[in-house]
């Protein structure tokens, strides 16, 4: 079993601590969002907030091309529709301060509020954490570009006091599709099933994977992941409690929650998203044993066939692991990996629609070595040049490791 790196363990511990400790901050005058430098407006799913906060801090401090990410959270389907309709945001949004503004701020702390400009803020980037077809089966408008980003797994979580360790797809079908009438013990109390509302990616992904339509689910519907976590943490009957979460959300609360191994339809064994219940390597997601996952999807507008916002395109390409110009002063893959997501270049399987069959996948440029270096202990050879890799067995030197291609 691989052991997480010290930096990742500290990051997870800090995130969990931040969830239960609130520190009073001095009052600040609220700024208007458009007064911030080089703004990119985003509407994201709440599971992506940890990534956007860490990435947002790095982008504010990115001297070659500083950008302020201003965002709000909503359901994946709502986000897609908002970008299609160009619906202006008139409610307060959130942003991340730069190091110069607040040296003590960390991504475990709340983002700062800002007021939208007069008439509302027009979203530059919409985020869905399921395939677009799970929300809207119509063709994507011609003036919208869709980019698949890193992969997000979804989990079944139970309170730490629960003795349950696994659930099959068949059990999940009866638990969430029929509730008490499904007669699957111990999950036969509908008040102890913590689920999401119909536009949220967490519910959409699980619905597709266990064949229960989103409007047929039994349980308590929550608007946010935090509400699911709180229901599980405060359950007085932990043996009966189970909820659905994004894996990167669950990772922040491992001290209070446990993950269930999941056995999909046509499988003979149950698997955790990671190689073990305590690992952070998403090994079983990457190799196809754990089947409940979706790509994170980013949408932007086009103008004359080109991105309407160069800054928005820069942010999306970073998240998707593409080369950007100017080169940033940080490695964009690091915040992606730190927040429980799997870059496309570390995947060995793919799918084309929500809950669809998996097939083998070979990315053009692998990043398995740098991924494993961040989440566990990489066994890859280190290098300074590709010649060193060639001389010692082959591969391409990338990010100081000999990647297979």
mmCIF file with all atom_site columns, N, CA and C in Angstrom, residues 217-256:
data_model
loop_
_atom_site.group_PDB
_atom_site.id
_atom_site.type_symbol
_atom_site.label_atom_id
_atom_site.label_alt_id
_atom_site.label_comp_id
_atom_site.label_asym_id
_atom_site.label_entity_id
_atom_site.label_seq_id
_atom_site.pdbx_PDB_ins_code
_atom_site.Cartn_x
_atom_site.Cartn_y
_atom_site.Cartn_z
_atom_site.occupancy
_atom_site.B_iso_or_equiv
_atom_site.pdbx_formal_charge
_atom_site.auth_seq_id
_atom_site.auth_comp_id
_atom_site.auth_asym_id
_atom_site.auth_atom_id
_atom_site.pdbx_PDB_model_num
ATOM 1   N N  . UNK A 1 217 ? -35.401 9.147  -7.037 1.00 0.00 ? 217 UNK A N  1
ATOM 2   C CA . UNK A 1 217 ? -34.547 8.822  -5.895 1.00 0.00 ? 217 UNK A CA 1
ATOM 3   C C  . UNK A 1 217 ? -35.258 9.065  -4.572 1.00 0.00 ? 217 UNK A C  1
ATOM 4   N N  . UNK A 1 218 ? -35.021 8.167  -3.623 1.00 0.00 ? 218 UNK A N  1
ATOM 5   C CA . UNK A 1 218 ? -35.524 8.305  -2.264 1.00 0.00 ? 218 UNK A CA 1
ATOM 6   C C  . UNK A 1 218 ? -34.424 8.897  -1.380 1.00 0.00 ? 218 UNK A C  1
ATOM 7   N N  . UNK A 1 219 ? -34.830 9.709  -0.412 1.00 0.00 ? 219 UNK A N  1
ATOM 8   C CA . UNK A 1 219 ? -33.867 10.283 0.515  1.00 0.00 ? 219 UNK A CA 1
ATOM 9   C C  . UNK A 1 219 ? -34.098 11.760 0.721  1.00 0.00 ? 219 UNK A C  1
ATOM 10  N N  . UNK A 1 220 ? -33.227 12.372 1.494  1.00 0.00 ? 220 UNK A N  1
ATOM 11  C CA . UNK A 1 220 ? -33.281 13.802 1.773  1.00 0.00 ? 220 UNK A CA 1
ATOM 12  C C  . UNK A 1 220 ? -32.436 14.521 0.740  1.00 0.00 ? 220 UNK A C  1
ATOM 13  N N  . UNK A 1 221 ? -33.068 15.389 -0.048 1.00 0.00 ? 221 UNK A N  1
ATOM 14  C CA . UNK A 1 221 ? -32.353 16.085 -1.123 1.00 0.00 ? 221 UNK A CA 1
ATOM 15  C C  . UNK A 1 221 ? -31.687 17.349 -0.578 1.00 0.00 ? 221 UNK A C  1
ATOM 16  N N  . UNK A 1 222 ? -30.392 17.476 -0.862 1.00 0.00 ? 222 UNK A N  1
ATOM 17  C CA . UNK A 1 222 ? -29.614 18.615 -0.381 1.00 0.00 ? 222 UNK A CA 1
ATOM 18  C C  . UNK A 1 222 ? -29.085 19.429 -1.555 1.00 0.00 ? 222 UNK A C  1
ATOM 19  N N  . UNK A 1 223 ? -29.042 20.744 -1.353 1.00 0.00 ? 223 UNK A N  1
ATOM 20  C CA . UNK A 1 223 ? -28.546 21.640 -2.399 1.00 0.00 ? 223 UNK A CA 1
ATOM 21  C C  . UNK A 1 223 ? -27.029 21.669 -2.454 1.00 0.00 ? 223 UNK A C  1
ATOM 22  N N  . UNK A 1 224 ? -26.355 21.343 -1.356 1.00 0.00 ? 224 UNK A N  1
ATOM 23  C CA . UNK A 1 224 ? -24.892 21.431 -1.329 1.00 0.00 ? 224 UNK A CA 1
ATOM 24  C C  . UNK A 1 224 ? -24.273 20.150 -0.788 1.00 0.00 ? 224 UNK A C  1
ATOM 25  N N  . UNK A 1 225 ? -23.015 19.935 -1.164 1.00 0.00 ? 225 UNK A N  1
ATOM 26  C CA . UNK A 1 225 ? -22.269 18.786 -0.647 1.00 0.00 ? 225 UNK A CA 1
ATOM 27  C C  . UNK A 1 225 ? -22.091 18.885 0.859  1.00 0.00 ? 225 UNK A C  1
ATOM 28  N N  . UNK A 1 226 ? -21.882 20.107 1.348  1.00 0.00 ? 226 UNK A N  1
ATOM 29  C CA . UNK A 1 226 ? -21.687 20.307 2.782  1.00 0.00 ? 226 UNK A CA 1
ATOM 30  C C  . UNK A 1 226 ? -22.886 19.826 3.578  1.00 0.00 ? 226 UNK A C  1
ATOM 31  N N  . UNK A 1 227 ? -24.082 20.024 3.037  1.00 0.00 ? 227 UNK A N  1
ATOM 32  C CA . UNK A 1 227 ? -25.289 19.563 3.728  1.00 0.00 ? 227 UNK A CA 1
ATOM 33  C C  . UNK A 1 227 ? -25.339 18.037 3.801  1.00 0.00 ? 227 UNK A C  1
ATOM 34  N N  . UNK A 1 228 ? -24.879 17.371 2.743  1.00 0.00 ? 228 UNK A N  1
ATOM 35  C CA . UNK A 1 228 ? -24.799 15.910 2.774  1.00 0.00 ? 228 UNK A CA 1
ATOM 36  C C  . UNK A 1 228 ? -23.831 15.470 3.865  1.00 0.00 ? 228 UNK A C  1
ATOM 37  N N  . UNK A 1 229 ? -22.655 16.101 3.893  1.00 0.00 ? 229 UNK A N  1
ATOM 38  C CA . UNK A 1 229 ? -21.654 15.778 4.914  1.00 0.00 ? 229 UNK A CA 1
ATOM 39  C C  . UNK A 1 229 ? -22.230 15.963 6.311  1.00 0.00 ? 229 UNK A C  1
ATOM 40  N N  . UNK A 1 230 ? -22.899 17.078 6.521  1.00 0.00 ? 230 UNK A N  1
ATOM 41  C CA . UNK A 1 230 ? -23.441 17.366 7.854  1.00 0.00 ? 230 UNK A CA 1
ATOM 42  C C  . UNK A 1 230 ? -24.511 16.357 8.271  1.00 0.00 ? 230 UNK A C  1
ATOM 43  N N  . UNK A 1 231 ? -25.352 15.942 7.314  1.00 0.00 ? 231 UNK A N  1
ATOM 44  C CA . UNK A 1 231 ? -26.360 14.937 7.662  1.00 0.00 ? 231 UNK A CA 1
ATOM 45  C C  . UNK A 1 231 ? -25.693 13.637 8.102  1.00 0.00 ? 231 UNK A C  1
ATOM 46  N N  . UNK A 1 232 ? -24.644 13.231 7.393  1.00 0.00 ? 232 UNK A N  1
ATOM 47  C CA . UNK A 1 232 ? -23.961 11.987 7.745  1.00 0.00 ? 232 UNK A CA 1
ATOM 48  C C  . UNK A 1 232 ? -23.228 12.111 9.076  1.00 0.00 ? 232 UNK A C  1
ATOM 49  N N  . UNK A 1 233 ? -22.588 13.244 9.285  1.00 0.00 ? 233 UNK A N  1
ATOM 50  C CA . UNK A 1 233 ? -21.806 13.425 10.513 1.00 0.00 ? 233 UNK A CA 1
ATOM 51  C C  . UNK A 1 233 ? -22.681 13.480 11.759 1.00 0.00 ? 233 UNK A C  1
ATOM 52  N N  . UNK A 1 234 ? -23.896 13.955 11.616 1.00 0.00 ? 234 UNK A N  1
ATOM 53  C CA . UNK A 1 234 ? -24.764 14.135 12.785 1.00 0.00 ? 234 UNK A CA 1
ATOM 54  C C  . UNK A 1 234 ? -25.814 13.041 12.926 1.00 0.00 ? 234 UNK A C  1
ATOM 55  N N  . UNK A 1 235 ? -25.752 12.019 12.094 1.00 0.00 ? 235 UNK A N  1
ATOM 56  C CA . UNK A 1 235 ? -26.750 10.954 12.153 1.00 0.00 ? 235 UNK A CA 1
ATOM 57  C C  . UNK A 1 235 ? -26.722 10.255 13.516 1.00 0.00 ? 235 UNK A C  1
ATOM 58  N N  . UNK A 1 236 ? -27.893 10.035 14.078 1.00 0.00 ? 236 UNK A N  1
ATOM 59  C CA . UNK A 1 236 ? -28.003 9.309  15.348 1.00 0.00 ? 236 UNK A CA 1
ATOM 60  C C  . UNK A 1 236 ? -28.164 7.808  15.125 1.00 0.00 ? 236 UNK A C  1
ATOM 61  N N  . UNK A 1 237 ? -28.310 7.410  13.852 1.00 0.00 ? 237 UNK A N  1
ATOM 62  C CA . UNK A 1 237 ? -28.356 5.986  13.503 1.00 0.00 ? 237 UNK A CA 1
ATOM 63  C C  . UNK A 1 237 ? -27.352 5.737  12.383 1.00 0.00 ? 237 UNK A C  1
ATOM 64  N N  . UNK A 1 238 ? -26.051 5.833  12.691 1.00 0.00 ? 238 UNK A N  1
ATOM 65  C CA . UNK A 1 238 ? -25.016 5.792  11.651 1.00 0.00 ? 238 UNK A CA 1
ATOM 66  C C  . UNK A 1 238 ? -25.014 4.520  10.817 1.00 0.00 ? 238 UNK A C  1
ATOM 67  N N  . UNK A 1 239 ? -25.491 3.409  11.376 1.00 0.00 ? 239 UNK A N  1
ATOM 68  C CA . UNK A 1 239 ? -25.494 2.163  10.614 1.00 0.00 ? 239 UNK A CA 1
ATOM 69  C C  . UNK A 1 239 ? -26.448 2.241  9.425  1.00 0.00 ? 239 UNK A C  1
ATOM 70  N N  . UNK A 1 240 ? -27.483 3.057  9.525  1.00 0.00 ? 240 UNK A N  1
ATOM 71  C CA . UNK A 1 240 ? -28.474 3.187  8.458  1.00 0.00 ? 240 UNK A CA 1
ATOM 72  C C  . UNK A 1 240 ? -28.170 4.333  7.492  1.00 0.00 ? 240 UNK A C  1
ATOM 73  N N  . UNK A 1 241 ? -27.190 5.159  7.819  1.00 0.00 ? 241 UNK A N  1
ATOM 74  C CA . UNK A 1 241 ? -26.936 6.378  7.044  1.00 0.00 ? 241 UNK A CA 1
ATOM 75  C C  . UNK A 1 241 ? -25.979 6.122  5.886  1.00 0.00 ? 241 UNK A C  1
ATOM 76  N N  . UNK A 1 242 ? -26.290 6.704  4.742  1.00 0.00 ? 242 UNK A N  1
ATOM 77  C CA . UNK A 1 242 ? -25.410 6.657  3.575  1.00 0.00 ? 242 UNK A CA 1
ATOM 78  C C  . UNK A 1 242 ? -25.729 7.866  2.706  1.00 0.00 ? 242 UNK A C  1
ATOM 79  N N  . UNK A 1 243 ? -24.707 8.415  2.053  1.00 0.00 ? 243 UNK A N  1
ATOM 80  C CA . UNK A 1 243 ? -24.914 9.581  1.205  1.00 0.00 ? 243 UNK A CA 1
ATOM 81  C C  . UNK A 1 243 ? -24.008 9.548  -0.003 1.00 0.00 ? 243 UNK A C  1
ATOM 82  N N  . UNK A 1 244 ? -24.296 10.416 -0.958 1.00 0.00 ? 244 UNK A N  1
ATOM 83  C CA . UNK A 1 244 ? -23.505 10.498 -2.188 1.00 0.00 ? 244 UNK A CA 1
ATOM 84  C C  . UNK A 1 244 ? -22.706 11.797 -2.191 1.00 0.00 ? 244 UNK A C  1
ATOM 85  N N  . UNK A 1 245 ? -21.418 11.679 -2.559 1.00 0.00 ? 245 UNK A N  1
ATOM 86  C CA . UNK A 1 245 ? -20.516 12.826 -2.567 1.00 0.00 ? 245 UNK A CA 1
ATOM 87  C C  . UNK A 1 245 ? -19.534 12.712 -3.720 1.00 0.00 ? 245 UNK A C  1
ATOM 88  N N  . UNK A 1 246 ? -18.993 13.854 -4.144 1.00 0.00 ? 246 UNK A N  1
ATOM 89  C CA . UNK A 1 246 ? -17.828 13.849 -5.003 1.00 0.00 ? 246 UNK A CA 1
ATOM 90  C C  . UNK A 1 246 ? -16.642 13.349 -4.198 1.00 0.00 ? 246 UNK A C  1
ATOM 91  N N  . UNK A 1 247 ? -15.750 12.575 -4.821 1.00 0.00 ? 247 UNK A N  1
ATOM 92  C CA . UNK A 1 247 ? -14.626 11.992 -4.088 1.00 0.00 ? 247 UNK A CA 1
ATOM 93  C C  . UNK A 1 247 ? -13.740 13.057 -3.472 1.00 0.00 ? 247 UNK A C  1
ATOM 94  N N  . UNK A 1 248 ? -13.570 14.189 -4.172 1.00 0.00 ? 248 UNK A N  1
ATOM 95  C CA . UNK A 1 248 ? -12.693 15.228 -3.630 1.00 0.00 ? 248 UNK A CA 1
ATOM 96  C C  . UNK A 1 248 ? -13.317 15.919 -2.426 1.00 0.00 ? 248 UNK A C  1
ATOM 97  N N  . UNK A 1 249 ? -14.655 15.897 -2.349 1.00 0.00 ? 249 UNK A N  1
ATOM 98  C CA . UNK A 1 249 ? -15.318 16.398 -1.143 1.00 0.00 ? 249 UNK A CA 1
ATOM 99  C C  . UNK A 1 249 ? -15.132 15.392 -0.009 1.00 0.00 ? 249 UNK A C  1
ATOM 100 N N  . UNK A 1 250 ? -15.378 14.137 -0.299 1.00 0.00 ? 250 UNK A N  1
ATOM 101 C CA . UNK A 1 250 ? -15.186 13.095 0.718  1.00 0.00 ? 250 UNK A CA 1
ATOM 102 C C  . UNK A 1 250 ? -13.770 13.122 1.283  1.00 0.00 ? 250 UNK A C  1
ATOM 103 N N  . UNK A 1 251 ? -12.778 13.315 0.421  1.00 0.00 ? 251 UNK A N  1
ATOM 104 C CA . UNK A 1 251 ? -11.382 13.297 0.875  1.00 0.00 ? 251 UNK A CA 1
ATOM 105 C C  . UNK A 1 251 ? -11.119 14.299 1.995  1.00 0.00 ? 251 UNK A C  1
ATOM 106 N N  . UNK A 1 252 ? -11.857 15.393 2.011  1.00 0.00 ? 252 UNK A N  1
ATOM 107 C CA . UNK A 1 252 ? -11.658 16.406 3.047  1.00 0.00 ? 252 UNK A CA 1
ATOM 108 C C  . UNK A 1 252 ? -12.234 15.984 4.399  1.00 0.00 ? 252 UNK A C  1
ATOM 109 N N  . UNK A 1 253 ? -13.100 14.970 4.399  1.00 0.00 ? 253 UNK A N  1
ATOM 110 C CA . UNK A 1 253 ? -13.810 14.600 5.625  1.00 0.00 ? 253 UNK A CA 1
ATOM 111 C C  . UNK A 1 253 ? -13.547 13.148 6.028  1.00 0.00 ? 253 UNK A C  1
ATOM 112 N N  . UNK A 1 254 ? -12.402 12.631 5.659  1.00 0.00 ? 254 UNK A N  1
ATOM 113 C CA . UNK A 1 254 ? -12.113 11.224 5.960  1.00 0.00 ? 254 UNK A CA 1
ATOM 114 C C  . UNK A 1 254 ? -12.047 10.938 7.458  1.00 0.00 ? 254 UNK A C  1
ATOM 115 N N  . UNK A 1 255 ? -11.777 11.932 8.266  1.00 0.00 ? 255 UNK A N  1
ATOM 116 C CA . UNK A 1 255 ? -11.741 11.711 9.714  1.00 0.00 ? 255 UNK A CA 1
ATOM 117 C C  . UNK A 1 255 ? -13.127 11.397 10.273 1.00 0.00 ? 255 UNK A C  1
ATOM 118 N N  . UNK A 1 256 ? -14.177 11.846 9.575  1.00 0.00 ? 256 UNK A N  1
ATOM 119 C CA . UNK A 1 256 ? -15.551 11.687 10.062 1.00 0.00 ? 256 UNK A CA 1
ATOM 120 C C  . UNK A 1 256 ? -16.374 10.693 9.255  1.00 0.00 ? 256 UNK A C  1
#
